[in-house]
Short mmCIF file of C-alpha atoms and ligand atoms in Angstrom, two decimals:
data_model
loop_
_atom_site.label_atom_id
_atom_site.label_comp_id
_atom_site.label_asym_id
_atom_site.label_seq_id
_atom_site.Cartn_x
_atom_site.Cartn_y
_atom_site.Cartn_z
CA MET A 28 115.45 126.46 -36.39
CA GLU A 29 112.67 123.91 -36.91
CA LYS A 30 112.68 120.87 -34.63
CA ASN A 31 111.49 117.42 -35.62
CA TYR A 32 111.03 118.52 -39.22
CA PRO A 33 109.87 115.98 -41.86
CA LEU A 34 112.83 115.41 -44.21
CA GLN A 35 110.41 114.35 -46.91
CA LEU A 36 109.56 118.03 -47.32
CA LEU A 37 113.20 118.72 -48.18
CA SER A 38 113.56 116.06 -50.86
CA THR A 39 112.04 115.95 -54.35
CA TRP A 40 111.54 112.21 -53.71
CA ARG A 41 109.28 113.16 -50.77
CA ILE A 42 110.94 110.46 -48.67
CA GLY A 43 112.57 110.63 -45.25
CA GLY A 44 111.83 110.57 -41.54
CA PRO A 45 112.17 113.47 -39.11
CA ALA A 46 115.22 115.69 -38.88
CA GLU A 47 116.13 116.57 -35.32
CA ALA A 48 116.66 120.19 -36.40
CA VAL A 49 116.56 122.03 -39.72
CA TYR A 50 117.94 125.50 -40.31
CA TRP A 51 117.87 127.76 -43.36
CA PRO A 52 120.77 130.24 -42.98
CA GLU A 53 120.08 133.60 -44.60
CA THR A 54 123.65 134.77 -44.89
CA VAL A 55 127.00 133.12 -45.38
CA GLU A 56 128.07 134.43 -41.94
CA ASP A 57 124.98 132.86 -40.39
CA LEU A 58 125.79 129.51 -42.03
CA SER A 59 129.42 129.50 -40.90
CA SER A 60 128.47 130.51 -37.38
CA VAL A 61 125.95 127.65 -37.04
CA TRP A 62 128.51 125.27 -38.47
CA ARG A 63 131.19 126.48 -36.02
CA ARG A 64 128.90 126.19 -33.01
CA ALA A 65 127.79 122.72 -34.07
CA GLN A 66 131.42 121.62 -34.42
CA GLU A 67 132.26 122.97 -30.96
CA ALA A 68 129.29 121.17 -29.43
CA GLU A 69 130.03 118.02 -31.49
CA ILE A 70 126.57 118.08 -32.99
CA PRO A 71 126.30 116.34 -36.38
CA VAL A 72 125.69 118.86 -39.14
CA ARG A 73 125.13 118.45 -42.86
CA LEU A 74 124.20 120.69 -45.75
CA ILE A 75 121.78 120.26 -48.60
CA GLY A 76 120.47 122.46 -51.35
CA ARG A 77 117.13 121.77 -53.01
CA GLY A 78 117.18 118.06 -52.15
CA SER A 79 116.81 116.92 -55.76
CA ASN A 80 119.56 114.33 -55.60
CA VAL A 81 119.30 112.91 -52.10
CA LEU A 82 117.66 109.97 -50.39
CA PHE A 83 117.00 110.59 -46.71
CA PRO A 84 116.72 107.70 -44.21
CA ASP A 85 113.31 106.56 -42.92
CA GLU A 86 114.56 106.82 -39.34
CA GLY A 87 115.40 110.51 -39.80
CA LEU A 88 118.60 112.40 -39.08
CA PRO A 89 120.17 113.51 -35.81
CA GLY A 90 121.72 116.94 -35.33
CA ILE A 91 121.29 119.86 -37.69
CA THR A 92 120.37 119.74 -41.34
CA LEU A 93 121.29 123.02 -43.02
CA VAL A 94 119.41 124.01 -46.16
CA THR A 95 120.92 126.63 -48.48
CA THR A 96 117.72 127.75 -50.20
CA SER A 97 117.66 131.13 -48.44
CA LEU A 98 121.18 131.98 -49.66
CA ARG A 99 120.00 133.66 -52.83
CA GLY A 100 122.27 136.68 -53.29
CA ILE A 101 123.21 137.46 -56.87
CA SER A 102 125.20 140.14 -58.63
CA TRP A 103 125.36 140.38 -62.40
CA GLY A 104 128.53 141.58 -64.17
CA ASP A 105 129.60 141.57 -67.81
CA HIS A 106 128.81 138.03 -68.96
CA GLU A 107 129.67 136.93 -65.44
CA VAL A 108 127.60 136.41 -62.34
CA ARG A 109 128.40 136.02 -58.67
CA VAL A 110 125.73 133.90 -57.08
CA GLU A 111 125.14 132.33 -53.68
CA ALA A 112 124.87 128.58 -53.29
CA GLY A 113 121.11 128.39 -52.71
CA TYR A 114 120.08 130.20 -55.89
CA THR A 115 117.91 128.00 -58.12
CA LEU A 116 119.97 126.75 -61.04
CA ALA A 117 117.04 126.70 -63.48
CA ARG A 118 116.15 130.28 -62.59
CA LEU A 119 119.74 131.39 -63.12
CA ALA A 120 119.73 129.64 -66.52
CA GLN A 121 116.51 131.40 -67.52
CA GLU A 122 117.73 134.82 -66.33
CA ALA A 123 121.05 134.43 -68.15
CA GLY A 124 119.16 133.39 -71.29
CA GLU A 125 116.90 136.46 -71.07
CA ARG A 126 120.08 138.58 -71.15
CA GLY A 127 121.30 136.72 -74.25
CA TRP A 128 124.05 134.99 -72.28
CA SER A 129 124.88 131.46 -73.35
CA GLY A 130 126.29 128.65 -71.17
CA LEU A 131 123.51 127.32 -68.97
CA GLU A 132 121.01 126.21 -71.63
CA PHE A 133 121.49 122.61 -70.47
CA ALA A 134 120.46 123.50 -66.92
CA ARG A 135 116.95 124.84 -67.48
CA GLY A 136 115.19 121.65 -66.34
CA ILE A 137 117.56 120.66 -63.51
CA PRO A 138 115.74 121.36 -60.23
CA GLY A 139 118.82 121.86 -58.03
CA SER A 140 120.61 124.76 -56.37
CA VAL A 141 123.80 126.29 -57.74
CA GLY A 142 125.83 124.76 -54.85
CA GLY A 143 124.34 121.29 -55.31
CA ALA A 144 124.86 121.50 -59.08
CA ILE A 145 128.53 122.37 -58.61
CA MET A 146 129.09 119.53 -56.15
CA MET A 147 127.36 117.05 -58.47
CA ASN A 148 128.83 118.65 -61.62
CA ALA A 149 125.26 118.50 -62.89
CA GLY A 150 124.93 118.18 -66.61
CA ALA A 151 122.64 117.36 -69.51
CA HIS A 152 122.47 117.55 -73.30
CA GLY A 153 126.27 117.16 -73.55
CA ASP A 154 127.13 120.07 -71.28
CA GLU A 155 127.85 120.41 -67.55
CA MET A 156 128.46 122.91 -64.75
CA ALA A 157 132.25 122.59 -65.06
CA SER A 158 132.17 124.53 -68.33
CA CYS A 159 130.93 127.77 -66.80
CA ILE A 160 132.63 127.95 -63.38
CA LEU A 161 135.24 130.67 -62.88
CA SER A 162 135.73 130.36 -59.12
CA ILE A 163 134.03 129.24 -55.94
CA THR A 164 134.10 130.49 -52.38
CA ALA A 165 133.70 127.77 -49.80
CA LEU A 166 133.72 126.95 -46.11
CA TRP A 167 136.57 124.56 -45.33
CA ALA A 168 137.04 121.96 -42.62
CA ASP A 169 139.28 124.29 -40.58
CA GLY A 170 136.47 126.86 -40.46
CA SER A 171 138.13 129.21 -42.96
CA ILE A 172 136.32 130.71 -45.93
CA LYS A 173 138.49 130.62 -49.04
CA LYS A 174 138.11 131.36 -52.71
CA LEU A 175 139.38 128.86 -55.26
CA GLU A 176 139.93 129.52 -58.95
CA ARG A 177 138.63 126.98 -61.44
CA THR A 178 142.15 125.63 -62.00
CA ASP A 179 142.49 124.77 -58.30
CA PHE A 180 139.94 121.95 -58.34
CA GLU A 181 138.67 119.29 -60.70
CA PHE A 182 135.45 118.14 -62.29
CA ALA A 183 134.64 114.86 -63.98
CA TYR A 184 131.38 113.12 -64.92
CA ARG A 185 129.05 113.97 -61.97
CA PHE A 186 132.11 114.54 -59.82
CA CYS A 187 133.73 117.55 -58.18
CA SER A 188 136.97 117.19 -56.23
CA LEU A 189 135.65 119.53 -53.52
CA ARG A 190 133.13 116.93 -52.45
CA GLY A 191 133.57 116.11 -48.78
CA GLN A 192 136.17 118.87 -48.41
CA ALA A 193 134.16 122.05 -48.46
CA TRP A 194 130.75 123.62 -48.63
CA VAL A 195 130.21 125.94 -51.56
CA LEU A 196 128.96 129.32 -50.34
CA GLU A 197 129.04 131.21 -53.61
CA ALA A 198 130.35 130.87 -57.12
CA GLN A 199 131.37 133.02 -60.03
CA LEU A 200 130.11 131.79 -63.38
CA LYS A 201 131.00 132.96 -66.87
CA PHE A 202 128.86 133.05 -70.02
CA SER A 203 129.42 133.70 -73.72
CA PRO A 204 127.55 136.33 -75.66
CA GLY A 205 124.73 134.68 -77.59
CA GLU A 206 121.45 135.35 -79.33
CA ARG A 207 118.64 135.70 -76.81
CA ASP A 208 115.96 134.04 -78.94
CA ARG A 209 118.15 131.08 -79.84
CA ILE A 210 119.15 130.51 -76.23
CA LEU A 211 115.55 130.68 -75.01
CA GLN A 212 114.45 128.38 -77.84
CA ALA A 213 117.18 125.85 -76.93
CA MET A 214 116.00 125.85 -73.31
CA LYS A 215 112.40 125.43 -74.38
CA GLU A 216 113.34 122.43 -76.51
CA ASN A 217 115.33 120.90 -73.65
CA LEU A 218 112.31 121.28 -71.37
CA THR A 219 110.00 119.73 -73.96
CA LYS A 220 112.30 116.71 -74.25
CA ARG A 221 112.32 116.33 -70.46
CA THR A 222 108.55 116.49 -70.21
CA ALA A 223 108.29 113.82 -72.91
CA ASN A 224 110.91 111.48 -71.44
CA GLN A 225 110.87 111.97 -67.68
CA PRO A 226 108.17 111.16 -65.10
CA LEU A 227 107.94 114.74 -63.84
CA GLU A 228 104.42 114.21 -62.54
CA GLU A 229 105.61 111.85 -59.78
CA PRO A 230 108.15 112.55 -56.99
CA ASN A 231 111.64 111.45 -58.08
CA ALA A 232 115.29 112.43 -57.79
CA GLY A 233 116.31 112.40 -61.44
CA SER A 234 118.59 109.69 -62.75
CA VAL A 235 119.28 107.15 -60.04
CA PHE A 236 122.35 105.61 -61.71
CA ARG A 237 125.30 107.06 -63.54
CA ASN A 238 125.67 106.03 -67.15
CA PRO A 239 128.42 103.43 -67.47
CA PRO A 240 131.10 104.32 -70.05
CA GLY A 241 129.69 104.04 -73.58
CA ASP A 242 126.23 102.95 -72.44
CA SER A 243 123.11 104.24 -70.77
CA ALA A 244 121.90 103.06 -67.38
CA GLY A 245 118.28 103.52 -68.50
CA ARG A 246 118.81 101.29 -71.54
CA LEU A 247 120.36 98.51 -69.44
CA ILE A 248 117.65 98.66 -66.76
CA GLU A 249 114.90 98.62 -69.38
CA ALA A 250 116.56 95.73 -71.26
CA ALA A 251 116.75 93.79 -67.98
CA GLY A 252 112.96 94.10 -67.70
CA TRP A 253 112.68 96.51 -64.76
CA LYS A 254 110.34 99.15 -66.19
CA GLY A 255 107.20 99.35 -64.04
CA LYS A 256 108.55 97.00 -61.32
CA CYS A 257 107.84 98.03 -57.71
CA ILE A 258 109.14 97.37 -54.24
CA GLY A 259 106.77 98.82 -51.67
CA GLY A 260 105.91 102.33 -52.82
CA ALA A 261 109.01 102.70 -55.02
CA LYS A 262 108.59 102.01 -58.72
CA VAL A 263 110.87 101.98 -61.75
CA SER A 264 109.26 104.59 -63.99
CA GLU A 265 107.40 103.34 -67.06
CA LYS A 266 108.56 106.47 -68.85
CA HIS A 267 112.29 106.31 -68.07
CA ALA A 268 113.91 103.24 -66.54
CA ASN A 269 116.67 105.23 -64.81
CA PHE A 270 114.07 107.04 -62.68
CA ILE A 271 112.58 105.54 -59.52
CA VAL A 272 109.33 107.26 -58.59
CA ASN A 273 107.52 107.50 -55.30
CA THR A 274 104.01 106.20 -55.97
CA GLY A 275 102.72 107.75 -52.74
CA LYS A 276 104.07 106.05 -49.68
CA ALA A 277 107.56 104.98 -50.69
CA MET A 278 110.08 104.50 -47.92
CA SER A 279 113.81 104.94 -48.21
CA LYS A 280 114.19 101.20 -47.64
CA ASP A 281 111.97 100.48 -50.68
CA VAL A 282 114.15 102.62 -52.92
CA LEU A 283 117.33 101.05 -51.56
CA ALA A 284 115.93 97.54 -52.06
CA LEU A 285 114.95 98.37 -55.64
CA ILE A 286 118.40 99.82 -56.34
CA GLU A 287 120.08 96.75 -54.90
CA ALA A 288 117.91 94.36 -56.92
CA ILE A 289 118.54 96.30 -60.16
CA VAL A 290 122.30 96.43 -59.61
CA LEU A 291 122.42 92.68 -58.99
CA ASP A 292 120.26 91.83 -61.99
CA VAL A 293 122.11 94.11 -64.44
CA GLN A 294 125.40 92.73 -63.14
CA LEU A 295 124.22 89.15 -63.70
CA LYS A 296 122.73 89.80 -67.14
CA TYR A 297 125.28 92.18 -68.65
CA GLY A 298 128.35 92.06 -66.41
CA ILE A 299 128.09 95.81 -65.74
CA THR A 300 128.03 97.17 -62.19
CA LEU A 301 125.82 100.26 -62.08
CA GLN A 302 126.90 103.05 -59.75
CA THR A 303 124.39 105.35 -58.13
CA GLU A 304 124.23 109.03 -58.98
CA VAL A 305 121.82 109.94 -56.17
CA GLU A 306 123.26 110.48 -52.70
CA SER A 307 122.08 108.47 -49.78
CA ILE A 308 122.33 110.69 -46.73
CA LEU A 309 122.68 108.34 -43.85
CA THR A 310 122.83 109.23 -40.21
CA GLY A 311 125.83 111.00 -38.75
CA ASN A 312 127.89 114.03 -39.51
CA ARG A 313 127.82 115.08 -43.12
CA GLY A 314 129.68 118.30 -42.43
CA VAL A 315 132.83 119.36 -44.15
CA LYS A 316 134.80 117.41 -41.57
CA ALA A 317 133.15 114.16 -42.49
CA LYS A 318 135.30 113.31 -45.51
CA GLU A 319 135.66 109.63 -44.67
CA ASP A 320 131.93 109.34 -44.12
CA ILE A 321 131.24 110.89 -47.50
CA GLU A 322 133.80 108.68 -49.23
CA GLU A 323 132.30 105.63 -47.57
CA HIS A 324 128.77 106.43 -48.61
CA LYS A 325 129.47 108.13 -51.93
CA SER A 326 127.53 105.43 -53.62
CA ILE A 327 124.41 103.97 -52.07
CA ARG A 328 125.52 100.44 -52.35
C1 FAD B 553 113.31 115.76 -62.29
C2 FAD B 553 114.80 115.81 -62.06
C3 FAD B 553 115.65 115.95 -63.16
C4 FAD B 553 117.04 116.00 -62.95
N1 FAD B 553 117.85 116.14 -64.06
C5 FAD B 553 119.18 116.19 -63.87
C6 FAD B 553 120.04 116.34 -65.01
O1 FAD B 553 119.62 116.46 -66.14
N2 FAD B 553 121.38 116.36 -64.78
C7 FAD B 553 121.92 116.24 -63.53
O2 FAD B 553 123.15 116.27 -63.38
N3 FAD B 553 121.11 116.09 -62.43
C8 FAD B 553 119.77 116.06 -62.59
N4 FAD B 553 118.96 115.92 -61.48
C9 FAD B 553 119.57 115.74 -60.15
C10 FAD B 553 119.75 117.05 -59.36
O3 FAD B 553 118.79 118.02 -59.72
C11 FAD B 553 121.15 117.64 -59.52
O4 FAD B 553 122.15 116.75 -59.11
C12 FAD B 553 121.30 118.93 -58.71
O5 FAD B 553 122.46 119.59 -59.10
C13 FAD B 553 121.33 118.71 -57.20
O6 FAD B 553 121.25 119.97 -56.56
P1 FAD B 553 120.52 120.12 -55.16
O7 FAD B 553 120.65 121.52 -54.72
O8 FAD B 553 119.13 119.58 -55.23
O9 FAD B 553 121.45 119.19 -54.28
P2 FAD B 553 120.99 118.27 -53.05
O10 FAD B 553 120.17 117.14 -53.57
O11 FAD B 553 120.40 119.11 -52.00
O12 FAD B 553 122.41 117.74 -52.59
C14 FAD B 553 123.16 116.87 -53.42
C15 FAD B 553 124.54 116.69 -52.79
O13 FAD B 553 125.25 117.94 -52.88
C16 FAD B 553 125.62 118.39 -51.57
N5 FAD B 553 125.47 119.85 -51.56
C17 FAD B 553 124.34 120.56 -51.83
N6 FAD B 553 124.61 121.88 -51.77
C18 FAD B 553 125.92 121.99 -51.44
C19 FAD B 553 126.82 123.09 -51.22
N7 FAD B 553 126.41 124.36 -51.32
N8 FAD B 553 128.10 122.83 -50.89
C20 FAD B 553 128.54 121.55 -50.77
N9 FAD B 553 127.76 120.47 -50.97
C21 FAD B 553 126.47 120.69 -51.32
C22 FAD B 553 124.68 117.69 -50.60
O14 FAD B 553 125.28 117.54 -49.35
C23 FAD B 553 124.49 116.35 -51.30
O15 FAD B 553 125.59 115.54 -51.03
C24 FAD B 553 117.57 115.88 -61.65
C25 FAD B 553 116.71 115.73 -60.56
C26 FAD B 553 115.34 115.71 -60.75
C27 FAD B 553 114.43 115.57 -59.58
#
């Protein structure tokens, strides 16, 4: 357990004050036991993966922040894999591709964990996590660990119905047989497109806003004249208007102010209210018991 740990080291945005305590469980049993003890002692506890879709507060976080990145167990079957929540999604995509298994080509450039990608229903290039999930095993609010089949929960655009209800511990994913070279080529092309269109050289958290139905958040933000605009150290990327980059010393409050200003301006100019895709992790308990808290803060605004 690390005390007083800089949250900025846990976020791809490189933003955030100190966490009171950070712990990287190495087994599922370890994770559930820390969670149980924290619940008993009424210590706030929350869980993150690779921090590629979160904005941590400048004032830091009380209690325990659990990070899944050491939960990396994997077992390969016949066009199926059982994988723990902290496994890197992009690595899984690459390894499946090397085997000639198709299904995760879209995921090669997404820098999240398997658990985070399931909770966000991460997607790109017209595909998403939902299409390859067979089942998940999760820790529930009553402390039980249960397996759910794919038909027992729902996915929608960047949405999973388990959000706020459970922590994903492991998942079973299915693939289709494919041609190794074609799969690897598709992933390479996806990566090339990302390098061309996304500001990967500066700290960011991917797309800040969800695309409104039938439109693109990036197009609207660019049309409203926000490309290159800054508040403090946070800047709307010149390369992709739906990315906010940290130019060096961005604070959480800078990002939030920029988000608020963009939402207001796009609303005034085009009558469309943008919704955030990134998660703002505020203070308090973000554990599986904190459903109301998660509902309340699902969107940053
Ligand atoms: C350069 C870049 C490009 C990106 N491109 C894409 C893209 O193309 N498509 C896309 O969808 N996203 C994209 N993202 C966003 C991000 O990578 C995905 O949303 C990713 O799936 C988040 O995973 P994570 O492990 O980083 O989650 P985190 O950021 O750590 O957490 C996100 C949320 O999920 C919760 N969570 C994490 N793990 C678990 C778990 N095991 N159980 C329950 N809840 C959990 C956290 O509490 C938090 O609420 C991009 C980000 C970056 C930086």
